[in-house]
Coordinates of C-alpha atoms in Angstrom, one line a residue:
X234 CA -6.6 9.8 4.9
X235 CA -7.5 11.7 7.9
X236 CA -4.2 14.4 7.9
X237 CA -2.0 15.3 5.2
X238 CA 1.5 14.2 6.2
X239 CA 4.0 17.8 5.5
X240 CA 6.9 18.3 6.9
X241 CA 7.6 22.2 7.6
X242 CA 10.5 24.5 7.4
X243 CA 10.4 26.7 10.7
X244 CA 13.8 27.6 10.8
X245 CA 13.3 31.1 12.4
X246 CA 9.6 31.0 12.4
X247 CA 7.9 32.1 14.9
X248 CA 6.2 29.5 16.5
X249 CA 3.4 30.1 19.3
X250 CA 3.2 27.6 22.5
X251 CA 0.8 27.9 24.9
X252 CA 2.0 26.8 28.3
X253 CA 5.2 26.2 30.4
X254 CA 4.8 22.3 32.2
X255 CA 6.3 19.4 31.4
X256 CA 3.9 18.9 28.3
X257 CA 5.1 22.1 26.7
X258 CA 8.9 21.0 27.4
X259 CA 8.2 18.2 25.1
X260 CA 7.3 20.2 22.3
X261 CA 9.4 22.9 22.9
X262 CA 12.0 21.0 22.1
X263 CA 11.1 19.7 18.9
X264 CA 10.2 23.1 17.8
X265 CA 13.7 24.2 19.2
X266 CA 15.7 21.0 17.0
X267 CA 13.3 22.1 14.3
X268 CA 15.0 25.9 14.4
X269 CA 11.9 27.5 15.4
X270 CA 11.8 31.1 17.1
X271 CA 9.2 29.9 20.1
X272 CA 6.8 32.0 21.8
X273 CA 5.7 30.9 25.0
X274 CA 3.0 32.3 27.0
X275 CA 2.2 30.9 30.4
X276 CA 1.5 32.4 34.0
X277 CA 4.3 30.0 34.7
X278 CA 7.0 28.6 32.8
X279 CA 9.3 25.6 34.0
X280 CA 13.1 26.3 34.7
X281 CA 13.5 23.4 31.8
X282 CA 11.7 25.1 30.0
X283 CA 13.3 28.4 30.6
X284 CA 16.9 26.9 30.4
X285 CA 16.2 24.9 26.9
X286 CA 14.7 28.6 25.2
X287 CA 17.5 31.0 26.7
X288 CA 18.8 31.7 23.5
X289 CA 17.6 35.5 22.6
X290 CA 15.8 33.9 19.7
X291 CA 13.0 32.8 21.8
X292 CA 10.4 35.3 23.8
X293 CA 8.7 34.1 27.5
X294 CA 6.0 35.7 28.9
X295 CA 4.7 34.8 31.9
X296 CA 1.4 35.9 32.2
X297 CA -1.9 34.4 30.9
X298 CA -2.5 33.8 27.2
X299 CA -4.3 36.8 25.1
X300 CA -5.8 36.9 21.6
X301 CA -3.3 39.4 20.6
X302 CA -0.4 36.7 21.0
X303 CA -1.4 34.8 17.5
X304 CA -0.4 37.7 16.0
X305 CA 2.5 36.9 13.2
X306 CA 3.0 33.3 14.4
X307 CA 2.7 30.6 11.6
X308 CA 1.6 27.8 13.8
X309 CA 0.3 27.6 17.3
X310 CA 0.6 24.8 19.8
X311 CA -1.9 24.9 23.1
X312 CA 0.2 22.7 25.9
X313 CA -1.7 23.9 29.1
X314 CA -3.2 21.3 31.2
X315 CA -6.5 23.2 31.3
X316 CA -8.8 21.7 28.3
X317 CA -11.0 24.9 28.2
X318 CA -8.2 27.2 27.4
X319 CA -6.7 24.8 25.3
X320 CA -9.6 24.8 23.1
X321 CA -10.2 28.7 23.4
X322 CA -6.7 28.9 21.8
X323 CA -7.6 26.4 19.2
X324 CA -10.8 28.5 17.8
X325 CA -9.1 31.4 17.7
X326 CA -5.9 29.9 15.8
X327 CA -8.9 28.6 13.5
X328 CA -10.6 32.4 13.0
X329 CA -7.1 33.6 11.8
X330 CA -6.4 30.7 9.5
X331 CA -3.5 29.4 11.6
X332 CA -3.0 25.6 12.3
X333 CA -2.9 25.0 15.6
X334 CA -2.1 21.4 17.6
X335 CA -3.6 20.4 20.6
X336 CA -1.8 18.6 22.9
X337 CA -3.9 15.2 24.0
X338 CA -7.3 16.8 21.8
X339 CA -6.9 15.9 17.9
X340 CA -10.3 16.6 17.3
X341 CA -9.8 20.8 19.0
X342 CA -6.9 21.1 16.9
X343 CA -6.3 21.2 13.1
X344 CA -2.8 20.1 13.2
X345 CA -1.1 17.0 14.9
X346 CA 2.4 16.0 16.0
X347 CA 3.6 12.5 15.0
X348 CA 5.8 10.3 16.9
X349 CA 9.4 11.2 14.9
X350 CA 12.1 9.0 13.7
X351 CA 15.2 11.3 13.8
X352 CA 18.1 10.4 11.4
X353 CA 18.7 13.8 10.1
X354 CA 18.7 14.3 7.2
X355 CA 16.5 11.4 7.1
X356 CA 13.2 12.2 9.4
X357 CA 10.6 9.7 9.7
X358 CA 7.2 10.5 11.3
X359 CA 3.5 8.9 10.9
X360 CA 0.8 9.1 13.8
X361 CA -2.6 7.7 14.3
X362 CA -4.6 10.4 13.9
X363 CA -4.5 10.9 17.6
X364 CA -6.9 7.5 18.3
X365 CA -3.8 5.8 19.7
X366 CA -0.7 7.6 21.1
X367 CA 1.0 4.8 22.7
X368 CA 0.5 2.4 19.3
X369 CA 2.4 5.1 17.7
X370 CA 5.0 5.1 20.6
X371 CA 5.2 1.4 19.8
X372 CA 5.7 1.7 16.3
X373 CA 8.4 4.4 16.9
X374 CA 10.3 1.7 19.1
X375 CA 10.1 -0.5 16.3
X376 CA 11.4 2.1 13.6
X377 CA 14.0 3.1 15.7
X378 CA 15.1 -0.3 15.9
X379 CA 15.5 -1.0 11.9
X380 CA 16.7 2.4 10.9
X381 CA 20.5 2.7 12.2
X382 CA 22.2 5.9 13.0
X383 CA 24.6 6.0 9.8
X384 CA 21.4 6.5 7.6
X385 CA 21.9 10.2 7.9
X386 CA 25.4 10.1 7.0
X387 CA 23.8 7.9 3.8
X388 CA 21.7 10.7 3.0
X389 CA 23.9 13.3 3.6
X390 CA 26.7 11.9 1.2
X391 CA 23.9 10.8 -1.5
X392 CA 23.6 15.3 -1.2
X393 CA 27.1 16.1 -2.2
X394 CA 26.4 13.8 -5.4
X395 CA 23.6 14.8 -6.4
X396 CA 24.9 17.7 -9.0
X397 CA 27.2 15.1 -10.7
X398 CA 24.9 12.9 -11.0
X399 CA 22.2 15.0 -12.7
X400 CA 24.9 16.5 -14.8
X401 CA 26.0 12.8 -15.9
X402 CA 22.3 11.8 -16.3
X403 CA 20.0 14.2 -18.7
X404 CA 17.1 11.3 -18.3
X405 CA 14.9 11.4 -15.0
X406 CA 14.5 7.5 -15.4
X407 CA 18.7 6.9 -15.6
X408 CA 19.2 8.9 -12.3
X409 CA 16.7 6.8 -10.9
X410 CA 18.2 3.7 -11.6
X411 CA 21.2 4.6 -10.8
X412 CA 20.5 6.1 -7.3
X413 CA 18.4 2.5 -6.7
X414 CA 21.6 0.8 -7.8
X415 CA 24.2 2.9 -5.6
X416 CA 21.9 3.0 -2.6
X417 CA 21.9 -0.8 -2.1
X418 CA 25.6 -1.1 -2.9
X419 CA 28.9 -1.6 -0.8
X420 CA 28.6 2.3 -0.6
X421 CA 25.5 2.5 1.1
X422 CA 26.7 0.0 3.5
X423 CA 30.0 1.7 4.4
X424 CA 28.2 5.1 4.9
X425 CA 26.2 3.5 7.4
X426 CA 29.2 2.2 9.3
X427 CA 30.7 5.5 8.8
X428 CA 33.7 4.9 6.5
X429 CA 32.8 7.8 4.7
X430 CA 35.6 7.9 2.4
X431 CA 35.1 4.1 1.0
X432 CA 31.8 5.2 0.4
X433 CA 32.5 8.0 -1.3
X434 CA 35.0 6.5 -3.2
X435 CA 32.6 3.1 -4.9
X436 CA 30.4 5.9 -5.5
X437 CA 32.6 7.7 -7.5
X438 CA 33.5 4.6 -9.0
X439 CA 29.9 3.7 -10.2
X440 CA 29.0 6.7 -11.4
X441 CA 31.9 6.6 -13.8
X442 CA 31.1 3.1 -15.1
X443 CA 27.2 3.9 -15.0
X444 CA 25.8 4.1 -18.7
X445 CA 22.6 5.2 -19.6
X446 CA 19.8 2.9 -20.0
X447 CA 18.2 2.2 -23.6
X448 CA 15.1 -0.6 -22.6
X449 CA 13.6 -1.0 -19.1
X450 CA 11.9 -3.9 -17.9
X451 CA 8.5 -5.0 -17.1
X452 CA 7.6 -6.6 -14.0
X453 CA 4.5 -9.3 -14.0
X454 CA 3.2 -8.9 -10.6
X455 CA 0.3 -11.3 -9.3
X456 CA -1.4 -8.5 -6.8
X457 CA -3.1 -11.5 -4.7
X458 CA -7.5 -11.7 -4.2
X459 CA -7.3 -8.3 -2.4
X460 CA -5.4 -8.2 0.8
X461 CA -2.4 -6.5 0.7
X462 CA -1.0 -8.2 3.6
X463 CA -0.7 -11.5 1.4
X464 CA 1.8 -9.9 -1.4
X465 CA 5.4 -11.0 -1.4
X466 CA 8.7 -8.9 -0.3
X467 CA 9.6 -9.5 -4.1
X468 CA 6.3 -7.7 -5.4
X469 CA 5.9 -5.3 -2.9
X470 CA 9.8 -4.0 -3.8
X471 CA 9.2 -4.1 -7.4
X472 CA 5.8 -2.4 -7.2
X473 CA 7.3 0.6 -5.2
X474 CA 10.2 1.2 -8.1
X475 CA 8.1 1.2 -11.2
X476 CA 7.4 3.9 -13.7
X477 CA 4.4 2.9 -14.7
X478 CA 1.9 1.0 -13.7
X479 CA -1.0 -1.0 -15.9
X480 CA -3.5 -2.5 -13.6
X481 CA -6.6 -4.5 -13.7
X482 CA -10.1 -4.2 -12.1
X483 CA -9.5 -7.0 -9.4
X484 CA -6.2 -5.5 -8.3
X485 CA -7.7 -4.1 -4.5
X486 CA -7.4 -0.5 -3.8
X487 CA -5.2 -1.4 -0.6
X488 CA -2.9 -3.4 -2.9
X489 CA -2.8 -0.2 -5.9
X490 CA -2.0 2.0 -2.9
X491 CA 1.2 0.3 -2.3
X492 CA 2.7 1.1 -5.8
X493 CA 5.1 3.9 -6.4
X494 CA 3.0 7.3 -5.5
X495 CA 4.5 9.3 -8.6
X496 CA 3.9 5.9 -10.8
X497 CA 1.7 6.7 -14.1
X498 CA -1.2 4.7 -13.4
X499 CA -3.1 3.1 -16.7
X500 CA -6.2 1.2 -16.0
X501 CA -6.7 -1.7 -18.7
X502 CA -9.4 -3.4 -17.1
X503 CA -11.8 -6.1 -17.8
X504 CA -15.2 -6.9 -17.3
X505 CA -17.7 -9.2 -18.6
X506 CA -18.1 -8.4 -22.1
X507 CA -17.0 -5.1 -21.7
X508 CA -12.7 -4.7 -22.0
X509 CA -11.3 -1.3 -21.3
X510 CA -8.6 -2.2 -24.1
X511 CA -7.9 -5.1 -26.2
X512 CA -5.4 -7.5 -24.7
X513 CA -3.1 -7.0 -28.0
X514 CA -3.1 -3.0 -27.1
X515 CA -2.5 -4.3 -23.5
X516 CA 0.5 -6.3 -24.5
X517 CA 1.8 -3.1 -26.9
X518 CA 1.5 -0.8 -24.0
X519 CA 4.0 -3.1 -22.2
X520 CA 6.7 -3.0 -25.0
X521 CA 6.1 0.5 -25.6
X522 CA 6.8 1.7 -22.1
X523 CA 9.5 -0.7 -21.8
X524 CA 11.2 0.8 -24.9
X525 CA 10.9 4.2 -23.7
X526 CA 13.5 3.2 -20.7
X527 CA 11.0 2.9 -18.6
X528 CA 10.5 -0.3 -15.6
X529 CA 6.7 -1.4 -16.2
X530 CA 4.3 -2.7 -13.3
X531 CA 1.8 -5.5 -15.1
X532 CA -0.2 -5.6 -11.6
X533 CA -2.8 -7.7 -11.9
X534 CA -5.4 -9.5 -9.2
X535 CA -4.3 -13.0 -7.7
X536 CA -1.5 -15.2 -9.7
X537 CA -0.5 -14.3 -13.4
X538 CA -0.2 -17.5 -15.0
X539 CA -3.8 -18.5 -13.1
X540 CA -6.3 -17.2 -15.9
X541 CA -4.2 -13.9 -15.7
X542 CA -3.4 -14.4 -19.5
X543 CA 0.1 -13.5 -18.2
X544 CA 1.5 -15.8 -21.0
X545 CA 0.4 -14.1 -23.5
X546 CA 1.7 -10.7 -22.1
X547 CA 5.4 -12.6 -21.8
X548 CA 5.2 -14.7 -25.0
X549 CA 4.6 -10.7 -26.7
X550 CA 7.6 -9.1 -24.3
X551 CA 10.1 -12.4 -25.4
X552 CA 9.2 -12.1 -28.7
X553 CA 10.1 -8.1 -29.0
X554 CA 13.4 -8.6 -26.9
X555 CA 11.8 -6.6 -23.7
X556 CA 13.5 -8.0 -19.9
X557 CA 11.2 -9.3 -18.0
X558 CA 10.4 -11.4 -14.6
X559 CA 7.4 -12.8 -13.7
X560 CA 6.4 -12.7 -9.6
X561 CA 3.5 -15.1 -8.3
X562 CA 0.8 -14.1 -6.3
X563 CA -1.5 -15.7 -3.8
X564 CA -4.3 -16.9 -6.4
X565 CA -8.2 -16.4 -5.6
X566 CA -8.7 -20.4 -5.4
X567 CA -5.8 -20.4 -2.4
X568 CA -7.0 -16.8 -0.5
X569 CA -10.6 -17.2 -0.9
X570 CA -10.9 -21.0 0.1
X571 CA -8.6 -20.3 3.1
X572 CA -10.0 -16.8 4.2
X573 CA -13.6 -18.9 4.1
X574 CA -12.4 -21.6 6.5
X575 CA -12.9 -24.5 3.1
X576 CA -9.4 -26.4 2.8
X577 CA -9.5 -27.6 -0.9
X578 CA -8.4 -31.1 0.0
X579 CA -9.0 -32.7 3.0
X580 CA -8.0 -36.3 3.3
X581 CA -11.7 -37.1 4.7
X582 CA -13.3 -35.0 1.6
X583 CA -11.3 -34.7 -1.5
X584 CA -7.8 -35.7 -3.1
X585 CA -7.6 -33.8 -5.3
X586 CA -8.3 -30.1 -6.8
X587 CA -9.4 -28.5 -10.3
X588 CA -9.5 -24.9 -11.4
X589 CA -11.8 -24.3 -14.0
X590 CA -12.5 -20.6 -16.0
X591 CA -16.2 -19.8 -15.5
X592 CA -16.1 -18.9 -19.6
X593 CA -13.8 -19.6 -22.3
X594 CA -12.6 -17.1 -24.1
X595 CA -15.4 -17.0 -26.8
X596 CA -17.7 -16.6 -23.2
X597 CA -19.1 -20.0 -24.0
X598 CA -18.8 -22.9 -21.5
X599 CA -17.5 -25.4 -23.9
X600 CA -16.1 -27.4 -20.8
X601 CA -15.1 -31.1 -20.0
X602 CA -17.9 -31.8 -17.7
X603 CA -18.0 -35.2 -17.6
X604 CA -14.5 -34.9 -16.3
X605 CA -15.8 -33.3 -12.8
X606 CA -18.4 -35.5 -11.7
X607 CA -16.2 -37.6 -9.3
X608 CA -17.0 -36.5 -5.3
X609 CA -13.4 -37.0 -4.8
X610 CA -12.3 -33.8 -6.8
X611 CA -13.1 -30.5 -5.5
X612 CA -14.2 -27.7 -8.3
X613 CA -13.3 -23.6 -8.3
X614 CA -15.2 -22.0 -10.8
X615 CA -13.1 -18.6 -11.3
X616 CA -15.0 -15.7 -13.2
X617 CA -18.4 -17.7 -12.7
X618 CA -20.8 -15.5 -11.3
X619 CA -23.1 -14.7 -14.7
X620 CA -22.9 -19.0 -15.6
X621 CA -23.7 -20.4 -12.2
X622 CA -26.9 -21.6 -13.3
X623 CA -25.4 -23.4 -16.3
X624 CA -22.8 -24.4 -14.2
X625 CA -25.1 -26.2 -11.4
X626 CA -27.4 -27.6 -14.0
X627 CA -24.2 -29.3 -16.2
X628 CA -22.5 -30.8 -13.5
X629 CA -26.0 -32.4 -12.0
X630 CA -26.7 -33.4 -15.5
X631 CA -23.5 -35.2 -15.6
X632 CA -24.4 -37.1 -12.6
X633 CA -23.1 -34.8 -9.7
X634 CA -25.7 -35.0 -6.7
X635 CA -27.9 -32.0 -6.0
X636 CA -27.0 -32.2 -3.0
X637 CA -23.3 -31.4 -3.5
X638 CA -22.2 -28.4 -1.4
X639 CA -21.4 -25.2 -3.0
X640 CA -19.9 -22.2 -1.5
X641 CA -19.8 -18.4 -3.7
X642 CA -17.5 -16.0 -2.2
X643 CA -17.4 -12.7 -2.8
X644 CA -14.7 -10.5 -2.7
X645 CA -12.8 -13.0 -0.7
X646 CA -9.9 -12.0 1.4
X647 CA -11.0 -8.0 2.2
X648 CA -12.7 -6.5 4.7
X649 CA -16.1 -6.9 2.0
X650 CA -16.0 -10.6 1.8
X651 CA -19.4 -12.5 2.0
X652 CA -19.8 -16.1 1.8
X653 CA -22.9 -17.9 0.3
X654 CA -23.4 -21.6 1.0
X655 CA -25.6 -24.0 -0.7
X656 CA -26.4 -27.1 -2.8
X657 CA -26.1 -27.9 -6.5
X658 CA -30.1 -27.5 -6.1
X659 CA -30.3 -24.0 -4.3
X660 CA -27.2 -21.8 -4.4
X661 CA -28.5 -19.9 -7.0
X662 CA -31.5 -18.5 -5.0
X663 CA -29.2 -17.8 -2.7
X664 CA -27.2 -15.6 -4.9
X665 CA -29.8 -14.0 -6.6
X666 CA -31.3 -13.2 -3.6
X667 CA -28.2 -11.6 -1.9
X668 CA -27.3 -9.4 -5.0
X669 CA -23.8 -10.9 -5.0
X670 CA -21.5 -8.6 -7.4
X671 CA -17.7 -9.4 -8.9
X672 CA -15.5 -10.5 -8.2
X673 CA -16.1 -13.9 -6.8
X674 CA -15.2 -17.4 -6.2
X675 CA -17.2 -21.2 -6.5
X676 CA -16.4 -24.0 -5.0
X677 CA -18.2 -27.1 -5.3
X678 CA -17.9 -30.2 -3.3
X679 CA -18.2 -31.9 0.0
X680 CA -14.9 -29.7 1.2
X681 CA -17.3 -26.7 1.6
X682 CA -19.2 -28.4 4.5
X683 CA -16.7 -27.4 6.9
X684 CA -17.0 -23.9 6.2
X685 CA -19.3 -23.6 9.3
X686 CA -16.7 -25.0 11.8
X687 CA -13.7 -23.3 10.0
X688 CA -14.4 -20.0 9.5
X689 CA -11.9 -18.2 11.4
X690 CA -12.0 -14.7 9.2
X691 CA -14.4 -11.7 10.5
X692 CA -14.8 -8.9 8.5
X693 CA -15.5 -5.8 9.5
X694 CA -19.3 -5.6 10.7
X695 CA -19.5 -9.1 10.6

């Protein structure tokens, strides 16, 4: 993150803006809906400019800009259309501590202004770090499109309640709920339309038949291979209202970043022979939480009930009486095979598909594998990085050519993904060679020689 996002309180603050065009009109009035005292200095100032800041609030000077005007301003804004004085301005703002913005020059400045969303109370800004201006423009059209007017008058009213509601809620976690409850209710709808008193009136109504809440609920998310873009409306919404959250080590950090900011985050991660906690303290932690009130996040990397050991984690939460609901995700076999350009089945290839753990749960490969010799059948290895050379050598001893293509992706889906392409004979080499890490993906059969024509993904530096 390039800026912090922080929205300031300049009501009366003096605010200093350097220069009296059409640029400086623009911020002026933001500054001036913002309830900021402005200082402008320019050698000349714009009748707009002078019209919009005629209340005795504001100071103009026309003349040219000195050192001595940064004194007891609390942010400075250079608007001229000369870059060298704009940038003079900016590094003596910088001496004195001060943030300062430059209009058009990010990189002078130590401040920016977003593109703004207003539906006061409701205020919704986010910029592009200055690299794209009009993308942000664009974005704002978009925002302004799904955000109607009556959202303020949503916000406003959700204000007046707010003192009943804390005083008929002593638990942080019950005024939660109910605020989620209320807020996607009738009443939320008939604030928006402006019938103020309905909505005032069903949210009197809930709060009075609101009762506290004795168990939460956990939520079994599948978090996808890795990118976010490939969650579902259902995880992504339950993800951004949990309490806490327990994640694993293939959950991507694009996907964890999407969670609830405030969340308590518990890591319970595994890797190969090493588990961060046992699953049985994994599966207490969920009833635990869930006991405490609280709505519990299970995010873990591609599809739950895929070698997620998600039924265990449910059979645990049924068995102690805990709610629960379990979402799908996009699993690695799916997002990896399709981000690599290899379609599982293929009507000219293979008919049909089999997943199969890269180690049982005693890490042996105890495995059916005279089952997964015929060229029809297309094989994903999942978690079979460290047994790919027992892998290779089983299936050729059970009759599976050499030559059988194999494809090993690695950290399929992101921006990191590599693909490795091979034979029963040589893929190995390959990997060893490459220094492939987890997580990854194998797929053996003839589907993978398509991979060359197919591959439609680039990542970055690709």
């Amino acid at each position: 993150m390039d800026y912090l996002p922080l929205f300031l309180d300049l009501k009366q603050q003096p605010v200093l803006l350097v220069g009296g065009g059409d640029i400086a009109l623009r911020k002026a009035r933001l500054l001036n809906s913002a309830g900021a005292s402005i200082h402008v200095v320019a050698q000349q100032i714009g009748e707009d400019l002078k019209t919009l800041l005629s209340d005795s609030r504001h100071l103009l000077l026309e003349r040219s800009y000195q050192a001595s005007d940064l004194e007891e301003v609390v942010l400075v804004i250079a608007a001229t259309d000369d870059q060298q004085v704009n940038r003079e301005v900016a590094r003596q703002a910088k001496e004195r501590k001060l943030f300062v913005n430059v209009v058009d020059d990010a990189s002078a400045g130590s401040a920016i202004m977003p593109s703004i969303v207003d539906r006061s109370p409701v205020v919704a800004a986010f910029s592009t770090g200055g690299k794209a201006p009009v993308l942000a423009r664009m974005l704002r059209q978009q925002l302004e499109s799904m955000l109607p007017a009556g959202y303020g008058q949503l916000a406003s009213l959700a204000g007046s309640f707010r003192k009943k509601v804390n005083s008929r809620f002593s638990q942080l976690n019950d005024r939660r709920y109910f605020w989620e409850k209320v807020l996607t209710s009738s009443a939320a709808e008939k604030a928006i339309q402006g019938d103020l008193a309905a909505a005032e009136s069903i949210f009197e109504q809930q709060l009075n038949d609101a009762e506290a809440t004795d168990v939460g609920e956990v939520y079994l998310v599948g978090g996808g291979p890795g990118d976010p873009d490939l969650l579902t409306f259902k995880a992504l919404r339950l993800m951004q209202q949990a309490d806490v959250v327990l994640h694993d080590r293939l959950v991507s950090e694009q996907v964890l970043s999407l969670c609830r900011r405030d969340a308590d985050f518990i890591y319970v991660g595994k890797k190969r022979d090493r588990h961060a906690r046992p699953q049985e303290e994994i599966n207490q932690l969920l009833v635990d939480h869930a006991r405490e009130g609280k709505r519990v996040l299970r995010l873990k990397g591609g599809d739950p009930f895929i070698f997620g050991r998600g039924g265990e984690e449910i059979d645990t939460l049924a068995e102690e009486g805990i709610p629960f609901q379990v979402v799908p995700g996009i699993t690695a076999a799916s997002g990896c095979s399709t981000y690599s350009g290899i379609p599982l089945t293929h009507r000219d290839y293979a008919q049909s598909v089999r997943f199969v753990t890269g180690h049982l749960k005693d890490d042996s490969y105890n495995l059916n594998w005279h089952e997964m010799v015929d060229p029809s059948q297309t094989l994903v290895f999942y978690m079979g990085l460290m047994g790919l050379p027992r892998i290779c050598d089983e299936l050729q001893k059970q009759g599976r050519p050499s030559e059988t293509p194999v494809a090993l992706i690695e950290k399929g889906t992101t921006q990191e993904q590599r693909v490795f392409t091979g034979t029963l004979a040589n893929i190995t080499e390959q990997v060893s060679a490459n220094k492939v890490k987890a997580p990854t993906l194998i797929i053996v059969g003839d589907v993978v020689s398509l991979h060359d024509k197919l591959k439609w993904f680039k990542p970055a530096g690709e």
